[in-house]
mmCIF file of C-alpha atoms in Angstrom:
data_model
loop_
_atom_site.group_PDB
_atom_site.id
_atom_site.type_symbol
_atom_site.label_atom_id
_atom_site.label_comp_id
_atom_site.label_asym_id
_atom_site.label_seq_id
_atom_site.Cartn_x
_atom_site.Cartn_y
_atom_site.Cartn_z
ATOM 1 C CA UNK A 6 -21.885 -15.123 -38.649
ATOM 2 C CA UNK A 7 -19.195 -11.873 -37.316
ATOM 3 C CA UNK A 8 -15.271 -13.200 -36.624
ATOM 4 C CA UNK A 9 -14.421 -14.158 -33.428
ATOM 5 C CA UNK A 10 -12.700 -11.142 -32.142
ATOM 6 C CA UNK A 11 -9.509 -11.502 -31.389
ATOM 7 C CA UNK A 12 -8.254 -10.478 -27.795
ATOM 8 C CA UNK A 13 -4.454 -9.931 -26.322
ATOM 9 C CA UNK A 14 -4.217 -10.817 -22.637
ATOM 10 C CA UNK A 15 -1.545 -8.573 -20.964
ATOM 11 C CA UNK A 16 -0.439 -10.490 -17.729
ATOM 12 C CA UNK A 17 2.355 -8.714 -15.313
ATOM 13 C CA UNK A 18 2.980 -12.821 -13.503
ATOM 14 C CA UNK A 19 6.095 -14.657 -12.854
ATOM 15 C CA UNK A 20 7.024 -18.203 -14.815
ATOM 16 C CA UNK A 21 4.892 -20.398 -13.083
ATOM 17 C CA UNK A 22 2.506 -17.915 -11.204
ATOM 18 C CA UNK A 23 -0.634 -20.604 -11.003
ATOM 19 C CA UNK A 24 -2.690 -17.765 -11.398
ATOM 20 C CA UNK A 25 -1.666 -16.531 -15.026
ATOM 21 C CA UNK A 26 -3.802 -19.580 -16.617
ATOM 22 C CA UNK A 27 -6.154 -18.658 -13.762
ATOM 23 C CA UNK A 28 -6.550 -15.517 -14.962
ATOM 24 C CA UNK A 29 -6.619 -16.507 -18.861
ATOM 25 C CA UNK A 30 -9.755 -18.568 -18.314
ATOM 26 C CA UNK A 31 -11.418 -16.472 -16.363
ATOM 27 C CA UNK A 32 -11.385 -13.297 -18.918
ATOM 28 C CA UNK A 33 -12.684 -16.236 -21.417
ATOM 29 C CA UNK A 34 -15.570 -17.454 -19.593
ATOM 30 C CA UNK A 35 -16.771 -14.011 -18.833
ATOM 31 C CA UNK A 36 -16.323 -12.972 -22.227
ATOM 32 C CA UNK A 37 -18.090 -15.909 -23.245
ATOM 33 C CA UNK A 38 -14.892 -16.791 -25.871
ATOM 34 C CA UNK A 39 -13.105 -19.812 -26.345
ATOM 35 C CA UNK A 40 -9.436 -19.283 -24.739
ATOM 36 C CA UNK A 41 -8.029 -19.584 -27.917
ATOM 37 C CA UNK A 42 -9.447 -16.423 -28.939
ATOM 38 C CA UNK A 43 -7.289 -14.787 -26.071
ATOM 39 C CA UNK A 44 -3.657 -14.416 -26.655
ATOM 40 C CA UNK A 45 -1.537 -13.983 -23.735
ATOM 41 C CA UNK A 46 1.499 -11.542 -23.447
ATOM 42 C CA UNK A 47 3.824 -11.849 -21.209
ATOM 43 C CA UNK A 48 5.275 -7.805 -19.964
ATOM 44 C CA UNK A 49 7.881 -9.213 -18.281
ATOM 45 C CA UNK A 50 9.258 -9.454 -21.976
ATOM 46 C CA UNK A 51 8.546 -5.938 -22.760
ATOM 47 C CA UNK A 52 5.599 -4.485 -24.449
ATOM 48 C CA UNK A 53 3.716 -6.158 -27.638
ATOM 49 C CA UNK A 54 4.944 -5.314 -31.438
ATOM 50 C CA UNK A 55 3.010 -3.179 -33.500
ATOM 51 C CA UNK A 56 3.011 -6.342 -36.076
ATOM 52 C CA UNK A 57 1.311 -8.402 -33.066
ATOM 53 C CA UNK A 58 -1.186 -5.186 -32.545
ATOM 54 C CA UNK A 59 -2.347 -6.116 -35.743
ATOM 55 C CA UNK A 60 -3.381 -9.814 -35.300
ATOM 56 C CA UNK A 61 -6.239 -8.714 -32.536
ATOM 57 C CA UNK A 62 -8.475 -6.433 -31.912
ATOM 58 C CA UNK A 63 -8.739 -5.506 -28.054
ATOM 59 C CA UNK A 64 -6.274 -5.397 -25.204
ATOM 60 C CA UNK A 65 -7.141 -7.228 -21.843
ATOM 61 C CA UNK A 66 -5.190 -6.204 -18.510
ATOM 62 C CA UNK A 67 -5.465 -7.737 -15.659
ATOM 63 C CA UNK A 68 -3.896 -8.022 -12.143
ATOM 64 C CA UNK A 69 -0.295 -9.066 -10.445
ATOM 65 C CA UNK A 70 0.032 -10.578 -8.140
ATOM 66 C CA UNK A 71 3.929 -9.672 -7.571
ATOM 67 C CA UNK A 72 3.943 -6.340 -9.338
ATOM 68 C CA UNK A 73 2.890 -2.699 -8.596
ATOM 69 C CA UNK A 74 2.891 -0.078 -11.252
ATOM 70 C CA UNK A 75 4.995 2.320 -8.628
ATOM 71 C CA UNK A 76 7.537 -0.479 -9.164
ATOM 72 C CA UNK A 77 10.370 0.391 -10.093
ATOM 73 C CA UNK A 78 11.257 -2.757 -12.767
ATOM 74 C CA UNK A 79 12.279 -1.905 -15.915
ATOM 75 C CA UNK A 80 9.336 -3.368 -17.313
ATOM 76 C CA UNK A 81 6.559 -1.816 -15.602
ATOM 77 C CA UNK A 82 7.753 1.404 -17.250
ATOM 78 C CA UNK A 83 8.133 0.025 -20.797
ATOM 79 C CA UNK A 84 3.546 -1.186 -20.052
ATOM 80 C CA UNK A 85 3.126 2.283 -18.638
ATOM 81 C CA UNK A 86 5.115 3.838 -22.252
ATOM 82 C CA UNK A 87 2.831 1.292 -24.115
ATOM 83 C CA UNK A 88 -0.339 2.332 -22.532
ATOM 84 C CA UNK A 89 0.108 6.318 -22.916
ATOM 85 C CA UNK A 90 1.112 5.763 -26.893
ATOM 86 C CA UNK A 91 -0.870 2.785 -27.695
ATOM 87 C CA UNK A 92 -4.310 3.018 -25.841
ATOM 88 C CA UNK A 93 -4.730 6.767 -24.046
ATOM 89 C CA UNK A 94 -3.152 8.000 -27.170
ATOM 90 C CA UNK A 95 -4.095 5.512 -30.423
ATOM 91 C CA UNK A 96 -7.896 4.610 -28.327
ATOM 92 C CA UNK A 97 -6.805 1.237 -29.267
ATOM 93 C CA UNK A 98 -9.995 -1.047 -27.519
ATOM 94 C CA UNK A 99 -8.620 -2.265 -24.294
ATOM 95 C CA UNK A 100 -10.686 -3.312 -21.227
ATOM 96 C CA UNK A 101 -7.919 -3.039 -17.519
ATOM 97 C CA UNK A 102 -8.803 -4.635 -14.280
ATOM 98 C CA UNK A 103 -7.205 -3.466 -10.949
ATOM 99 C CA UNK A 104 -3.173 -3.263 -12.178
ATOM 100 C CA UNK A 105 -4.309 -2.481 -15.730
ATOM 101 C CA UNK A 106 -6.477 0.064 -13.967
ATOM 102 C CA UNK A 107 -3.611 1.986 -11.895
ATOM 103 C CA UNK A 108 -1.495 1.060 -15.113
ATOM 104 C CA UNK A 109 -4.197 2.867 -17.446
ATOM 105 C CA UNK A 110 -4.235 5.912 -14.196
ATOM 106 C CA UNK A 111 -0.447 7.092 -14.123
ATOM 107 C CA UNK A 112 -0.328 6.616 -18.190
ATOM 108 C CA UNK A 113 -2.727 9.217 -18.470
ATOM 109 C CA UNK A 114 -1.289 11.678 -16.683
ATOM 110 C CA UNK A 115 -3.156 10.811 -13.229
ATOM 111 C CA UNK A 116 -1.261 9.929 -9.488
ATOM 112 C CA UNK A 117 -1.394 6.378 -7.558
ATOM 113 C CA UNK A 118 -0.656 5.676 -4.298
ATOM 114 C CA UNK A 119 0.109 2.380 -2.018
ATOM 115 C CA UNK A 120 -2.578 2.739 0.620
ATOM 116 C CA UNK A 121 -1.822 -0.331 2.849
ATOM 117 C CA UNK A 122 -4.677 1.293 4.933
ATOM 118 C CA UNK A 123 -7.544 1.007 2.500
ATOM 119 C CA UNK A 124 -6.590 -2.027 0.829
ATOM 120 C CA UNK A 125 -9.875 -4.134 -0.420
ATOM 121 C CA UNK A 126 -9.156 -7.937 -0.553
ATOM 122 C CA UNK A 127 -12.648 -9.605 -1.240
ATOM 123 C CA UNK A 128 -16.094 -8.652 -1.751
ATOM 124 C CA UNK A 129 -17.056 -4.883 -1.514
ATOM 125 C CA UNK A 130 -20.008 -2.834 -1.959
ATOM 126 C CA UNK A 131 -19.547 -0.443 -4.472
ATOM 127 C CA UNK A 132 -22.008 2.746 -5.841
ATOM 128 C CA UNK A 133 -22.118 4.737 -9.412
ATOM 129 C CA UNK A 134 -21.196 7.995 -9.708
ATOM 130 C CA UNK A 135 -23.024 10.357 -11.213
ATOM 131 C CA UNK A 136 -21.262 9.721 -14.595
ATOM 132 C CA UNK A 137 -21.382 5.916 -14.009
ATOM 133 C CA UNK A 138 -25.662 6.555 -13.535
ATOM 134 C CA UNK A 139 -25.523 7.691 -16.896
ATOM 135 C CA UNK A 140 -22.709 5.419 -18.508
ATOM 136 C CA UNK A 141 -24.363 3.271 -21.109
ATOM 137 C CA UNK A 142 -21.657 -0.043 -20.230
ATOM 138 C CA UNK A 143 -22.067 0.699 -16.167
ATOM 139 C CA UNK A 144 -25.697 1.775 -15.607
ATOM 140 C CA UNK A 145 -27.146 -1.391 -16.015
ATOM 141 C CA UNK A 146 -25.250 -2.965 -12.907
ATOM 142 C CA UNK A 147 -27.389 -0.931 -10.290
ATOM 143 C CA UNK A 148 -25.968 2.357 -8.272
ATOM 144 C CA UNK A 149 -25.211 -0.185 -5.836
ATOM 145 C CA UNK A 150 -23.529 -3.584 -6.502
ATOM 146 C CA UNK A 151 -21.095 -6.065 -4.964
ATOM 147 C CA UNK A 152 -17.627 -6.509 -6.771
ATOM 148 C CA UNK A 153 -14.148 -9.138 -6.332
ATOM 149 C CA UNK A 154 -10.878 -6.636 -5.297
ATOM 150 C CA UNK A 155 -7.700 -7.760 -4.402
ATOM 151 C CA UNK A 156 -5.530 -4.007 -4.397
ATOM 152 C CA UNK A 157 -3.579 -2.157 -1.772
ATOM 153 C CA UNK A 158 -2.250 0.811 -4.390
ATOM 154 C CA UNK A 159 -4.992 2.764 -5.733
ATOM 155 C CA UNK A 160 -5.515 6.096 -8.327
ATOM 156 C CA UNK A 161 -5.576 8.925 -5.985
ATOM 157 C CA UNK A 162 -6.344 11.022 -9.069
ATOM 158 C CA UNK A 163 -7.456 10.405 -11.853
ATOM 159 C CA UNK A 164 -5.668 12.485 -15.430
ATOM 160 C CA UNK A 165 -8.061 14.363 -17.743
ATOM 161 C CA UNK A 166 -9.878 12.876 -20.105
ATOM 162 C CA UNK A 167 -10.937 9.601 -17.959
ATOM 163 C CA UNK A 168 -14.551 9.964 -16.093
ATOM 164 C CA UNK A 169 -14.704 8.065 -12.946
ATOM 165 C CA UNK A 170 -17.764 5.678 -13.217
ATOM 166 C CA UNK A 171 -17.703 4.284 -9.667
ATOM 167 C CA UNK A 172 -16.027 4.273 -5.602
ATOM 168 C CA UNK A 173 -16.216 2.330 -2.962
ATOM 169 C CA UNK A 174 -16.054 3.231 0.967
ATOM 170 C CA UNK A 175 -11.866 2.859 0.891
ATOM 171 C CA UNK A 176 -11.711 4.101 -2.657
ATOM 172 C CA UNK A 177 -13.012 6.718 -4.665
ATOM 173 C CA UNK A 178 -11.982 5.977 -7.847
ATOM 174 C CA UNK A 179 -12.939 2.110 -9.220
ATOM 175 C CA UNK A 180 -13.989 2.478 -12.863
ATOM 176 C CA UNK A 181 -13.563 4.551 -15.662
ATOM 177 C CA UNK A 182 -13.338 5.265 -19.419
ATOM 178 C CA UNK A 183 -11.903 7.297 -21.186
ATOM 179 C CA UNK A 184 -13.575 9.810 -23.243
ATOM 180 C CA UNK A 185 -14.869 9.100 -26.751
ATOM 181 C CA UNK A 186 -12.861 5.754 -26.801
ATOM 182 C CA UNK A 187 -13.527 2.068 -26.880
ATOM 183 C CA UNK A 188 -11.327 2.465 -23.416
ATOM 184 C CA UNK A 189 -12.438 1.008 -20.257
ATOM 185 C CA UNK A 190 -10.978 0.139 -16.634
ATOM 186 C CA UNK A 191 -11.884 -1.424 -13.306
ATOM 187 C CA UNK A 192 -9.609 -1.367 -9.508
ATOM 188 C CA UNK A 193 -12.307 -4.192 -9.242
ATOM 189 C CA UNK A 194 -12.396 -7.461 -11.278
ATOM 190 C CA UNK A 195 -15.334 -8.465 -13.522
ATOM 191 C CA UNK A 196 -13.757 -11.545 -14.906
ATOM 192 C CA UNK A 197 -13.478 -12.523 -11.219
ATOM 193 C CA UNK A 198 -16.713 -14.921 -9.618
ATOM 194 C CA UNK A 199 -16.685 -15.320 -5.711
ATOM 195 C CA UNK A 200 -15.202 -18.505 -6.530
ATOM 196 C CA UNK A 201 -12.416 -17.436 -8.425
ATOM 197 C CA UNK A 202 -11.342 -14.556 -5.777
ATOM 198 C CA UNK A 203 -11.791 -17.251 -2.589
ATOM 199 C CA UNK A 204 -8.829 -19.515 -4.739
ATOM 200 C CA UNK A 205 -6.724 -16.767 -5.716
ATOM 201 C CA UNK A 206 -6.542 -15.360 -2.016
ATOM 202 C CA UNK A 207 -6.271 -19.101 -0.673
ATOM 203 C CA UNK A 208 -3.174 -19.625 -3.253
ATOM 204 C CA UNK A 209 -1.773 -16.070 -2.683
ATOM 205 C CA UNK A 210 -1.594 -16.785 1.362
ATOM 206 C CA UNK A 211 -0.272 -20.831 0.801
ATOM 207 C CA UNK A 212 2.341 -19.477 -1.140
ATOM 208 C CA UNK A 213 3.437 -17.619 1.844
ATOM 209 C CA UNK A 214 3.226 -21.053 3.775
ATOM 210 C CA UNK A 215 0.113 -19.389 5.654
ATOM 211 C CA UNK A 216 -2.661 -21.366 7.155
ATOM 212 C CA UNK A 217 -6.131 -19.392 7.364
ATOM 213 C CA UNK A 218 -8.523 -18.929 9.962
ATOM 214 C CA UNK A 219 -11.874 -20.012 9.894
ATOM 215 C CA UNK A 220 -13.170 -17.354 11.002
ATOM 216 C CA UNK A 221 -10.881 -15.240 7.950
ATOM 217 C CA UNK A 222 -12.637 -11.692 7.539
ATOM 218 C CA UNK A 223 -11.515 -11.986 3.544
ATOM 219 C CA UNK A 224 -12.967 -15.084 3.352
ATOM 220 C CA UNK A 225 -16.219 -14.292 5.214
ATOM 221 C CA UNK A 226 -16.843 -11.099 3.118
ATOM 222 C CA UNK A 227 -17.382 -13.094 -0.253
ATOM 223 C CA UNK A 228 -20.389 -13.474 -1.940
ATOM 224 C CA UNK A 229 -21.355 -13.057 -5.766
ATOM 225 C CA UNK A 230 -20.941 -10.389 -7.990
ATOM 226 C CA UNK A 231 -23.289 -11.311 -11.310
ATOM 227 C CA UNK A 232 -23.610 -7.493 -12.215
ATOM 228 C CA UNK A 233 -20.046 -6.784 -12.640
ATOM 229 C CA UNK A 234 -19.721 -9.744 -14.786
ATOM 230 C CA UNK A 235 -21.980 -8.861 -17.420
ATOM 231 C CA UNK A 236 -19.370 -5.772 -18.267
ATOM 232 C CA UNK A 237 -16.869 -7.413 -19.760
ATOM 233 C CA UNK A 238 -19.209 -8.941 -22.657
ATOM 234 C CA UNK A 239 -20.961 -5.666 -22.877
ATOM 235 C CA UNK A 240 -18.165 -3.770 -23.713
ATOM 236 C CA UNK A 241 -17.206 -6.374 -25.700
ATOM 237 C CA UNK A 242 -20.879 -5.790 -27.712
ATOM 238 C CA UNK A 243 -19.627 -2.066 -28.053
ATOM 239 C CA UNK A 244 -16.633 -3.128 -30.264
ATOM 240 C CA UNK A 245 -16.897 -2.553 -33.780
ATOM 241 C CA UNK A 246 -17.302 -5.684 -35.687
#
């Protein structure tokens, strides 16, 4: 019997953001673990302490409805410093999606830009790079696959030591791993299903007091993405017991 792995989910979400518990549950379901195995840490309160890190086996970072890694909030700077020191520097086992992916790129010394024109919200077709085709984690998703997305910031240049594994028509960097480390990150959301992405999209729209049209282009783009749902449990299996 192996011990349950203990995860720490870093969230950049305001108190009352109903997507906070939704995200927690999505990670638990996709990893196939009880939600109790994933402890929550709010980045708005600063970075996790070393004492907290000693109690966990791996870090998860998800999206953020209200914040950007390019923002000037003090907690964003603290978060980036933490990623640089702990995840890039100490190679702490980590899976980061969306906001977390962008944070990792910046923390490693790469570039992230806000690209409203190239924003991807909905389900998009992605392709593996040559490195992705050779990657033990990514190769099984297939050369072309669908993924759930919701972003307007994107990586413009990856740092040295981070390998690009996938791309889409609009976004050249969609997945990375840090060479020689149990650190993996995706611009897309492997923790979300089609249904989760739809719920998130509708929730954010309604929070602005808007009503969705029946033929909304995002809703009509949505489709299942079973291949990417395998990434989190596969990554977890690669972690040392």
